[in-house]
Short mmCIF file of C-alpha atoms and ligand atoms in Angstrom, two decimals:
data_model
loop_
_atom_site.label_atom_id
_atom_site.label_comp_id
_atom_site.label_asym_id
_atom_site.label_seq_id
_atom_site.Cartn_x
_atom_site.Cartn_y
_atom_site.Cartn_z
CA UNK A 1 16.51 -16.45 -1.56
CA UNK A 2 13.35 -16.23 0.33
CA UNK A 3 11.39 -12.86 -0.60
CA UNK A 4 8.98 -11.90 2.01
CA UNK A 5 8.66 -8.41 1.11
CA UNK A 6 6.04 -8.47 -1.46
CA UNK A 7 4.47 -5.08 -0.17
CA UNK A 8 7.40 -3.36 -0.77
CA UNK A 9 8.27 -4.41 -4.55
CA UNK A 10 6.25 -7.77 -6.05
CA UNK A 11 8.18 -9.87 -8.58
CA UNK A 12 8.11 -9.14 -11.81
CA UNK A 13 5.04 -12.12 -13.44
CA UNK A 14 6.58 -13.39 -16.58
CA UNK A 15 3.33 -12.83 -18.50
CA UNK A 16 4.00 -9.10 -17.95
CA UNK A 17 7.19 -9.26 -18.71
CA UNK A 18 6.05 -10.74 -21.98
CA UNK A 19 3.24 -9.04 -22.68
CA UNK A 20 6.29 -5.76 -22.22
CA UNK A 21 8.38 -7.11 -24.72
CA UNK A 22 5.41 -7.32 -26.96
CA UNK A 23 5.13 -3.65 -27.05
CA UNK A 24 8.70 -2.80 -26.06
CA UNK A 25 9.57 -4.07 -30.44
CA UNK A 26 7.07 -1.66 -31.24
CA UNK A 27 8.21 1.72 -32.05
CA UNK A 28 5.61 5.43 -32.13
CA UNK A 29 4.38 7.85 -29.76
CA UNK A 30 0.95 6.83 -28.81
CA UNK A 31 -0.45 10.48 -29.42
CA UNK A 32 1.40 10.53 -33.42
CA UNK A 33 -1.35 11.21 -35.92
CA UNK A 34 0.28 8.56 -38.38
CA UNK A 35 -0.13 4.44 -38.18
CA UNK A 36 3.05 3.78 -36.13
CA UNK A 37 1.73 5.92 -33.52
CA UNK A 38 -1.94 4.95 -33.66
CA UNK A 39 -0.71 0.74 -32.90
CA UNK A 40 1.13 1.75 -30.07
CA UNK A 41 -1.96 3.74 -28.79
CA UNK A 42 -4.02 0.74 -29.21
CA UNK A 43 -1.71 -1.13 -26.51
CA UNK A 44 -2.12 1.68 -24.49
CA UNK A 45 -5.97 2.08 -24.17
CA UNK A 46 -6.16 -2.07 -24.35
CA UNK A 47 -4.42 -1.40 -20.89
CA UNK A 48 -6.47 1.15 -19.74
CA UNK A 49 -9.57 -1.19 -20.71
CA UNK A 50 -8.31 -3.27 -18.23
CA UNK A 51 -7.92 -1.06 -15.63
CA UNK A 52 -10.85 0.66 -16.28
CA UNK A 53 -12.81 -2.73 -16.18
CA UNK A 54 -11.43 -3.47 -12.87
CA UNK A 55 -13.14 -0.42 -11.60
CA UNK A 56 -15.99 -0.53 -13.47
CA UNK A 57 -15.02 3.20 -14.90
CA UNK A 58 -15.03 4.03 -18.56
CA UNK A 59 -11.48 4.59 -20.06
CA UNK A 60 -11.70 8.18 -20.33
CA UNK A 61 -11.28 8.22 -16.19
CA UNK A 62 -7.98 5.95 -15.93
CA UNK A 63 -4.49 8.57 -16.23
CA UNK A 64 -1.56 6.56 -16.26
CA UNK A 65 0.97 8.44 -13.59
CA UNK A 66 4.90 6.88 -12.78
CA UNK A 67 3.53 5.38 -9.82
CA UNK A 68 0.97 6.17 -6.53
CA UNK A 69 3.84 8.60 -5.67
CA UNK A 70 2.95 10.60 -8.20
CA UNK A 71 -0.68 9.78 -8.63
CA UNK A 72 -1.02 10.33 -4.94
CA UNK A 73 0.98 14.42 -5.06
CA UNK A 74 -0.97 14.48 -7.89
CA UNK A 75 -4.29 14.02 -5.76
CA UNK A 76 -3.21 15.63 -2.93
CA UNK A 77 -1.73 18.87 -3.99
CA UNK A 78 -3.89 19.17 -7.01
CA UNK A 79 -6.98 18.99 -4.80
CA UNK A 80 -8.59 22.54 -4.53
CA UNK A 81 -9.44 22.97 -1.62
CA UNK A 82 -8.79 21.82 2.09
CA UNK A 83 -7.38 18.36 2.60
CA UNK A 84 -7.79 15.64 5.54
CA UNK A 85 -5.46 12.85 5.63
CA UNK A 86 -4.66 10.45 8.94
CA UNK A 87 -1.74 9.03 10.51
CA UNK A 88 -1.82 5.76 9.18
CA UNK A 89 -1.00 7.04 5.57
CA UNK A 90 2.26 6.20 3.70
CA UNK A 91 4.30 9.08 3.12
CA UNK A 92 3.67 10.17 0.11
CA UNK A 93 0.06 11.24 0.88
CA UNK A 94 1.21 12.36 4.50
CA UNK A 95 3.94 14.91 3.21
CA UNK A 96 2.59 15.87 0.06
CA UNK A 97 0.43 18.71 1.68
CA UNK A 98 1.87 20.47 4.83
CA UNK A 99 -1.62 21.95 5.26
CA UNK A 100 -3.47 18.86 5.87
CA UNK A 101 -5.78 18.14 8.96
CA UNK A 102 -4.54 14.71 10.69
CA UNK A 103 -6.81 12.58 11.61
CA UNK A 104 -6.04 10.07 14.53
CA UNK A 105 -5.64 6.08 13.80
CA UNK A 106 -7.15 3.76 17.15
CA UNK A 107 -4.55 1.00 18.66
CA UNK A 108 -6.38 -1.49 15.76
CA UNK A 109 -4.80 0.91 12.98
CA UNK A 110 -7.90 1.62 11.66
CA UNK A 111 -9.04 5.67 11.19
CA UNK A 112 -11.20 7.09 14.22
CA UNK A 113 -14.39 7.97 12.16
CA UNK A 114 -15.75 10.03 15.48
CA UNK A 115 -12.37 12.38 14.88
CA UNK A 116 -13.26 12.48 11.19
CA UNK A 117 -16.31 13.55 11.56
CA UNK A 118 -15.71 16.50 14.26
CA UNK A 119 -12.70 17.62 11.95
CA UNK A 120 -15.09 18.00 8.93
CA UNK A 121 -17.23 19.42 10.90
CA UNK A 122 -14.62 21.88 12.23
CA UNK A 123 -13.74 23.21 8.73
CA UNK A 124 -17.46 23.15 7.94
CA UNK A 125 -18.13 25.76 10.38
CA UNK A 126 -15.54 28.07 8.80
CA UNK A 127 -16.04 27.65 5.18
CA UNK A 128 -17.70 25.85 2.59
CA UNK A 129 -14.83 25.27 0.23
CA UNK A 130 -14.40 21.53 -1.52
CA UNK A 131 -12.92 19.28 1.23
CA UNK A 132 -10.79 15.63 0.36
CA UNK A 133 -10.81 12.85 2.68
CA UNK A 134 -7.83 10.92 1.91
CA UNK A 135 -7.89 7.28 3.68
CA UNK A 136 -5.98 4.46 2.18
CA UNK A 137 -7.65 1.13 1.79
CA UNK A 138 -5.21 -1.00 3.08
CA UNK A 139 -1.74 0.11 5.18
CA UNK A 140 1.52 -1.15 3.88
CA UNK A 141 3.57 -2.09 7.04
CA UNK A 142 0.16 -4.00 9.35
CA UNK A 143 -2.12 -5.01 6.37
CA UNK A 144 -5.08 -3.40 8.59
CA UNK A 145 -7.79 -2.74 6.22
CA UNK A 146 -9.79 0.81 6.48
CA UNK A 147 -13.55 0.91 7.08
CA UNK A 148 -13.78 2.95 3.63
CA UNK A 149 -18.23 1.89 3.32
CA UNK A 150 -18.26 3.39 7.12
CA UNK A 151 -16.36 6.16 6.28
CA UNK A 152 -18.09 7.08 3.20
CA UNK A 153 -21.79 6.86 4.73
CA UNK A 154 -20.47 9.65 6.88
CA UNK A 155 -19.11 11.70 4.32
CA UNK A 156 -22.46 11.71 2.36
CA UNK A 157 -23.47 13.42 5.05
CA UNK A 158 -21.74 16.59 4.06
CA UNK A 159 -21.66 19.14 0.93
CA UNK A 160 -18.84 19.11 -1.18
CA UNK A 161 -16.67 16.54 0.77
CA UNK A 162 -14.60 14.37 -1.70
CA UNK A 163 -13.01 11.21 -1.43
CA UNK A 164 -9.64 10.12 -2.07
CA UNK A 165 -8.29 6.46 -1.82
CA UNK A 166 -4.72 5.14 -1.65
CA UNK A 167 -5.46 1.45 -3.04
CA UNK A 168 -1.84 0.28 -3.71
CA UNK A 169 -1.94 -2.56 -0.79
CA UNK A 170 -5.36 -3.14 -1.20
CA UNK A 171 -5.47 -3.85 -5.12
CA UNK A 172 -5.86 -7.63 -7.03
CA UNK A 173 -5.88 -8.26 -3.37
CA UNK A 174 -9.39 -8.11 -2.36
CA UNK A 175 -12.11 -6.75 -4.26
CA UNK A 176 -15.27 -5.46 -3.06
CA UNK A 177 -14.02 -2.10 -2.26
CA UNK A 178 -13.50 -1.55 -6.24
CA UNK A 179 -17.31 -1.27 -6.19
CA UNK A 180 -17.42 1.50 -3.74
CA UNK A 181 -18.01 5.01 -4.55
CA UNK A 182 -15.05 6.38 -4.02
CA UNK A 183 -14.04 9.14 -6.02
CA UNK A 184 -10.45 9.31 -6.76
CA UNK A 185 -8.10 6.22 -6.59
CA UNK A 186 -5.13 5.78 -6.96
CA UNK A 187 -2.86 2.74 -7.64
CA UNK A 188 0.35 0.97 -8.65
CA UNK A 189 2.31 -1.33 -10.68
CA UNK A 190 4.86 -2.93 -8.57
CA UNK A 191 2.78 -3.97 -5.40
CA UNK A 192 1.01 -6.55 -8.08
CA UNK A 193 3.55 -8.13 -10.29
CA UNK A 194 3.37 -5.17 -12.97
CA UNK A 195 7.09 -2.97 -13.33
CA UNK A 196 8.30 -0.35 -11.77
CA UNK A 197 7.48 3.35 -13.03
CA UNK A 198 3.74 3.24 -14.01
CA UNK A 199 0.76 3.73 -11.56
CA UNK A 200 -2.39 5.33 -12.40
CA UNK A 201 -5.33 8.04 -10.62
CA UNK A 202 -8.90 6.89 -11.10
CA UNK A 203 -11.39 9.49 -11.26
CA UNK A 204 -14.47 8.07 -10.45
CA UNK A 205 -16.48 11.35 -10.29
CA UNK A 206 -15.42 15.18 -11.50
CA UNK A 207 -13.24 16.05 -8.34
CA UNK A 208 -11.76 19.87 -8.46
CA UNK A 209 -7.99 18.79 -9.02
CA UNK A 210 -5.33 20.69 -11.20
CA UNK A 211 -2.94 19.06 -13.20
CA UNK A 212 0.77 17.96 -11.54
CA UNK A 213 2.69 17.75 -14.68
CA UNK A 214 1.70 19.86 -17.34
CA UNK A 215 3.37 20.08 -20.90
CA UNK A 216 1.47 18.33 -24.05
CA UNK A 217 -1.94 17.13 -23.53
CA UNK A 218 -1.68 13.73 -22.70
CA UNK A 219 -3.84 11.75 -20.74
CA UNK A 220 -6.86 14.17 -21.87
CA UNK A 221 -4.56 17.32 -19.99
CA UNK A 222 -4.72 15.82 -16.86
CA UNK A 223 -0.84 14.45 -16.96
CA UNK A 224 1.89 15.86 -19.58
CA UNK A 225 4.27 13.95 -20.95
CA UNK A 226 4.42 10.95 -23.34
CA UNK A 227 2.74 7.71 -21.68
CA UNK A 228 4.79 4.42 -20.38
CA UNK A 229 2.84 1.97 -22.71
CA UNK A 230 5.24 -0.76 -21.86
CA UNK A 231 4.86 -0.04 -18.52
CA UNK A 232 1.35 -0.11 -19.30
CA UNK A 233 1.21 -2.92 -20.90
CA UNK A 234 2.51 -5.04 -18.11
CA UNK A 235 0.86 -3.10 -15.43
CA UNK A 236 -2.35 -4.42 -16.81
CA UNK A 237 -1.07 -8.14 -17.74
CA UNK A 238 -0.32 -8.24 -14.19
CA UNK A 239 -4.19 -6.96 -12.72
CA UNK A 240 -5.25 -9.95 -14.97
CA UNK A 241 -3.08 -12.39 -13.26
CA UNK A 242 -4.25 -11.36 -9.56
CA UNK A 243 -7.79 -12.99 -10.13
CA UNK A 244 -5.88 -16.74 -10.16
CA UNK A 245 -4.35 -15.35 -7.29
CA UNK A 246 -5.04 -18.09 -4.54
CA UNK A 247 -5.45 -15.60 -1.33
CA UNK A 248 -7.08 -18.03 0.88
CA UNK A 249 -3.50 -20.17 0.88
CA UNK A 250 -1.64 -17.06 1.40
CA UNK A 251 -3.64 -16.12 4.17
CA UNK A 252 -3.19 -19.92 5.57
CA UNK A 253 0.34 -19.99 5.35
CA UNK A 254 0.41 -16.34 7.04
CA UNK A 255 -1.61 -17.56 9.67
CA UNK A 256 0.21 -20.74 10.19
CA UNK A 257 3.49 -18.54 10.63
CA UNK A 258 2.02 -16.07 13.18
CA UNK A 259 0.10 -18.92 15.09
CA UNK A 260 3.97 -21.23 15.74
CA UNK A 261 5.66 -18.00 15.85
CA UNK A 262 2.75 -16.81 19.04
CA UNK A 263 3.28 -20.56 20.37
CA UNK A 264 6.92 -20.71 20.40
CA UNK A 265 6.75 -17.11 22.20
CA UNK A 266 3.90 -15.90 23.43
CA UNK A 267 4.64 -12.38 24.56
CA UNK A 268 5.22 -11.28 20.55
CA UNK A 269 2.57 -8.72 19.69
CA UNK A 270 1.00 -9.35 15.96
CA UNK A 271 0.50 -5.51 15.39
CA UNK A 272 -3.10 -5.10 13.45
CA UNK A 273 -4.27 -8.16 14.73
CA UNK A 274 -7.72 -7.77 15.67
CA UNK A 275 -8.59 -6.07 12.81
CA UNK A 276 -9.27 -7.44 9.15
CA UNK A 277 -5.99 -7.44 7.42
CA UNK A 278 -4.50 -8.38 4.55
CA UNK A 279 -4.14 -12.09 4.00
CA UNK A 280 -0.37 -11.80 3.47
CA UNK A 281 0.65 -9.27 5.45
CA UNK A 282 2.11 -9.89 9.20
CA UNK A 283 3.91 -7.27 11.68
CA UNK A 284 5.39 -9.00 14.33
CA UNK A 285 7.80 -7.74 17.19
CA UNK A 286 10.73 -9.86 18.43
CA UNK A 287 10.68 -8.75 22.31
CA UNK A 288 14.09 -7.55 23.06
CA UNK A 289 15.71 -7.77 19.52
CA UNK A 290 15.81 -3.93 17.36
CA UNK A 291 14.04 -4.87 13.85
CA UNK A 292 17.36 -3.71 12.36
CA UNK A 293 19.27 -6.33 14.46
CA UNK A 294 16.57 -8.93 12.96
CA UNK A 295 16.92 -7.57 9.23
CA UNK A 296 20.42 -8.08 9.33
CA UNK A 297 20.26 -11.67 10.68
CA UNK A 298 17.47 -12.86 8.17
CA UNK A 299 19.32 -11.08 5.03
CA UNK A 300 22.77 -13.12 6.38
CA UNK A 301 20.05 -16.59 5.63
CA UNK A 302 18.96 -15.13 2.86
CA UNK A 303 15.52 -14.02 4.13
CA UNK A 304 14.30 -10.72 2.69
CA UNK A 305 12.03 -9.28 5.02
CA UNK A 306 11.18 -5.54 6.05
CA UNK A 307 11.74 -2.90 8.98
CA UNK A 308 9.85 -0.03 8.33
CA UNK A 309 10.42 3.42 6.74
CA UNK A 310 14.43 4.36 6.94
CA UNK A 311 15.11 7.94 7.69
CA UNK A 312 17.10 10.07 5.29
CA UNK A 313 20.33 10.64 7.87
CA UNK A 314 20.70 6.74 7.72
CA UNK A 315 19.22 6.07 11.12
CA UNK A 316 16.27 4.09 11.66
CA UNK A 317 13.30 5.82 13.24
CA UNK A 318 10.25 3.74 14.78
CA UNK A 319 7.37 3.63 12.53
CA UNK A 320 5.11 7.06 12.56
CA UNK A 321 2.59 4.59 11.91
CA UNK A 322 2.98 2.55 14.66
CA UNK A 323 3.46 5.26 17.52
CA UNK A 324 0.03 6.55 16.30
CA UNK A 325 -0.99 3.04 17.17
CA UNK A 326 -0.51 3.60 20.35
CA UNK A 327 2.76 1.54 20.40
CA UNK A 328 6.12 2.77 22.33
CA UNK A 329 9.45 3.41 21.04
CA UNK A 330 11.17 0.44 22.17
CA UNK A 331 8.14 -2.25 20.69
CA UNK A 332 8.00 -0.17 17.83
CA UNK A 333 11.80 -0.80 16.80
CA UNK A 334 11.02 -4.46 17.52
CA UNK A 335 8.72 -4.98 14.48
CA UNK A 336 9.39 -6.02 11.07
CA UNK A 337 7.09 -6.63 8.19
CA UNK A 338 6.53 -10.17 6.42
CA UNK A 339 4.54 -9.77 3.56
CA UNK A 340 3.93 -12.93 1.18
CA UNK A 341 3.40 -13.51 -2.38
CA UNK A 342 1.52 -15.51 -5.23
CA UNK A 343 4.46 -17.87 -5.14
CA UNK A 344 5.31 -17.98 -1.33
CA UNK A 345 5.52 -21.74 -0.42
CA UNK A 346 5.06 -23.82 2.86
CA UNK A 347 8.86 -24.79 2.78
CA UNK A 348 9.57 -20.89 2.80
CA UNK A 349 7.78 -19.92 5.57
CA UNK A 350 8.81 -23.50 7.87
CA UNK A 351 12.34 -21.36 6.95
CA UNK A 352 11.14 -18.52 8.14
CA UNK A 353 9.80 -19.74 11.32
CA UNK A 354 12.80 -21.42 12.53
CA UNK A 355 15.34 -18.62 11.44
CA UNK A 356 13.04 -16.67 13.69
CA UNK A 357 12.53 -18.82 16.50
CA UNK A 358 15.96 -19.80 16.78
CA UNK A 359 17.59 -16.18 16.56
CA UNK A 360 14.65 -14.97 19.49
CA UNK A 361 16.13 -17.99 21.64
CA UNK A 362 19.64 -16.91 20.85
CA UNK A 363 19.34 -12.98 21.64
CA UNK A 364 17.53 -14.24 24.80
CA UNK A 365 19.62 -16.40 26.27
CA UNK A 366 22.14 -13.91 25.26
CA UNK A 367 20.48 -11.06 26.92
CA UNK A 368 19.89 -13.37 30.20
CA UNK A 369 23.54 -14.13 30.50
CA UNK A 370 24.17 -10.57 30.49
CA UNK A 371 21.60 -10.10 33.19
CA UNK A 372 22.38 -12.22 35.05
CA UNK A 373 26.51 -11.40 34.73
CA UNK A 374 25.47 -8.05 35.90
CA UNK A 375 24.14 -9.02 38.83
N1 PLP B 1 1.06 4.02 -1.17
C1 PLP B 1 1.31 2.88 -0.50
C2 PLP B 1 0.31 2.39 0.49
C3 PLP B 1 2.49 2.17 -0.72
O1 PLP B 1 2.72 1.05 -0.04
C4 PLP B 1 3.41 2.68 -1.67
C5 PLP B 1 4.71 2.00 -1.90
O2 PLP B 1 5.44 1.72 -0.98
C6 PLP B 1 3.11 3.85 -2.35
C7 PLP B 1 1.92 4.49 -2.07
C8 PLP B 1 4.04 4.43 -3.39
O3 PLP B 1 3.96 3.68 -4.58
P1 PLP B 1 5.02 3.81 -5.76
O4 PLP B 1 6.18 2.97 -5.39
O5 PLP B 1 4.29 3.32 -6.98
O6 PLP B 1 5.38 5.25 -5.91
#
């Protein structure tokens, strides 16, 4: 199998999946008062260390969450007071407040900071109640990276304007933006090699948000229930492994595959393009062929690659994302997602390209047949 779908779910790194086992033999509650419990609390904050060092925060400002789905709710409807998000967000930021302002996204994917501005300024003139900016560092389905050092200059220059960051693309990815002051981040397992089920909110700064889950006093009251340490464990095993990550020969092989991909047809659009992107993260549209046509042919060679976000009835709807791109219906149902990995090789994407090239030529010719029987 080919897996080109690393944004969606990474593999599993076999040091984390060690360094789980480690702690999954261990049995205690991390907040027990006796020795059992105290060992497995160690594991815990040794994993928090390490998240914490990655953000340069102290330990007391990492809460462990099931994911950014819940750290993200947990942001968002927590937050007291008004919220701004934008149309580039993933879905669990842009439903989890029906009251949210919407900001727009340009063609490039990348927030309109002129918009932000007059919307803040908007609410401004009505009240003075805490405001949170949510803009994610880095989307899932183009890879386009958000101006987040632009966009907080011009948040400084308001009162009580927060900031909120969805970093799950973005993290052991790149970073320079862990240095920024944002104030609440959050992140997740999966996207880097960690498991499933454990994400975490970083509070940078004291930001008025209420508890989601609330029961014992975990996570210093700020998220009941009893903590995923295993999760935990790996979760952090697997930010350690992202520094040997070798991005620069991602980013080659990603560019290779878009450059003999543009070559072999030139009218394909590379959506996000223009604009600093992820180094392993390519949306591409197959003129004339749906993206669900094209998922089905590369899962039949064994080529796992995405569409975009599947509605609940079933039916595939063109990515909310791109529309507010500026893309129509028809192009947007043309693009699928190829995101690479730590392990992606040269001989996988070669695959890839020719699977692609090859099925493009076929549903052509077929489609100029039909033409041209029509006629
Ligand atoms: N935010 C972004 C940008 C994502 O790509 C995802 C996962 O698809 C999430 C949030 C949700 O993360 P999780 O699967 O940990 O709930």
């Amino acid at each position: 199998m080919i897996y080109l779908d690393h944004n969606a779910t990474a593999p599993l790194r076999p040091s984390a999946l060690k360094s789980m086992n480690d702690v999954a033999r261990l049995v205690g509650n991390p907040s027990a008062a006796h020795r059992a419990g105290s060992v497995v609390r160690t594991h815990l904050n040794a994993a928090r260390k390490t998240i914490a060092d990655h953000f340069n925060v102290s330990i007391h400002q990492v809460i462990f969450t099931s994911g950014a789905t819940e750290a993200n709710n947990f942001a968002l409807k927590g937050f007291q007071g008004d919220v701004i998000i934008n149309y580039g967000e993933h879905d669990c930021v842009f439903k989890a407040r029906k009251d949210a302002y919407i900001c727009p996204i340009n063609s490039d994917g990348v927030i309109k900071l002129d918009k932000l501005d007059e919307i803040i300024a908007q609410i401004r003139s009505q009240s003075d109640k805490p405001i949170l900016v949510s803009v994610m560092a880095a989307n899932n389905e183009t890879g386009v990276i958000q101006p987040l050092a632009e966009m907080l200059a011009l948040l400084r220059k308001y009162k009580n304007v927060y900031s909120h960051c969805d970093g799950v693309q973005m993290l052991g990815k790149r970073n320079e933006w862990t240095a920024l002051d944002l104030d609440v981040i959050t992140i997740s397992s999966h996207k880097i090699g960690g498991p499933t089920g454990i994400g975490a909110i970083i509070f940078k700064r004291d930001v008025p948000i209420l508890p989601l889950l609330v029961g014992g006093g975990q996570e210093r009251f700020h998220r009941a229930g009893t903590q995923n340490t295993v999760g935990a464990a790996g979760f952090a095993q697997a930010l350690k492994e992202c520094a040997q990550d070798d991005w620069q020969n991602i980013k080659n092989l990603r560019d290779y595959m878009e450059q003999t991909i543009i070559t072999a047809a030139p009218q394909v659009d590379i959506i996000g393009q223009k604009s600093d992107r992820l180094a392993n993260t390519s949306c591409i549209t197959m003129p004339g062929v749906k993206n669900t046509a094209q998922q089905i042919y590369f899962d039949l060679n064994n080529i796992m690659i995405s569409t975009g976000p599947a509605c609940s009835s079933g039916t595939v709807k063109p990515s909310r994302i791109l529309i507010n791109m500026g893309m129509d219906e028809v192009a947007a149902s043309q693009a699928i997602r190829v995101s690479l990995g730590w392990y992606t090789t040269m001989q996988d994407i070669e695959s890839f390209i020719n699977y692609w090239i090859s099925f493009y030529k076929q549903s052509n010719h077929q489609q100029m047949s039909t033409q041209i029987g029509a006629q």
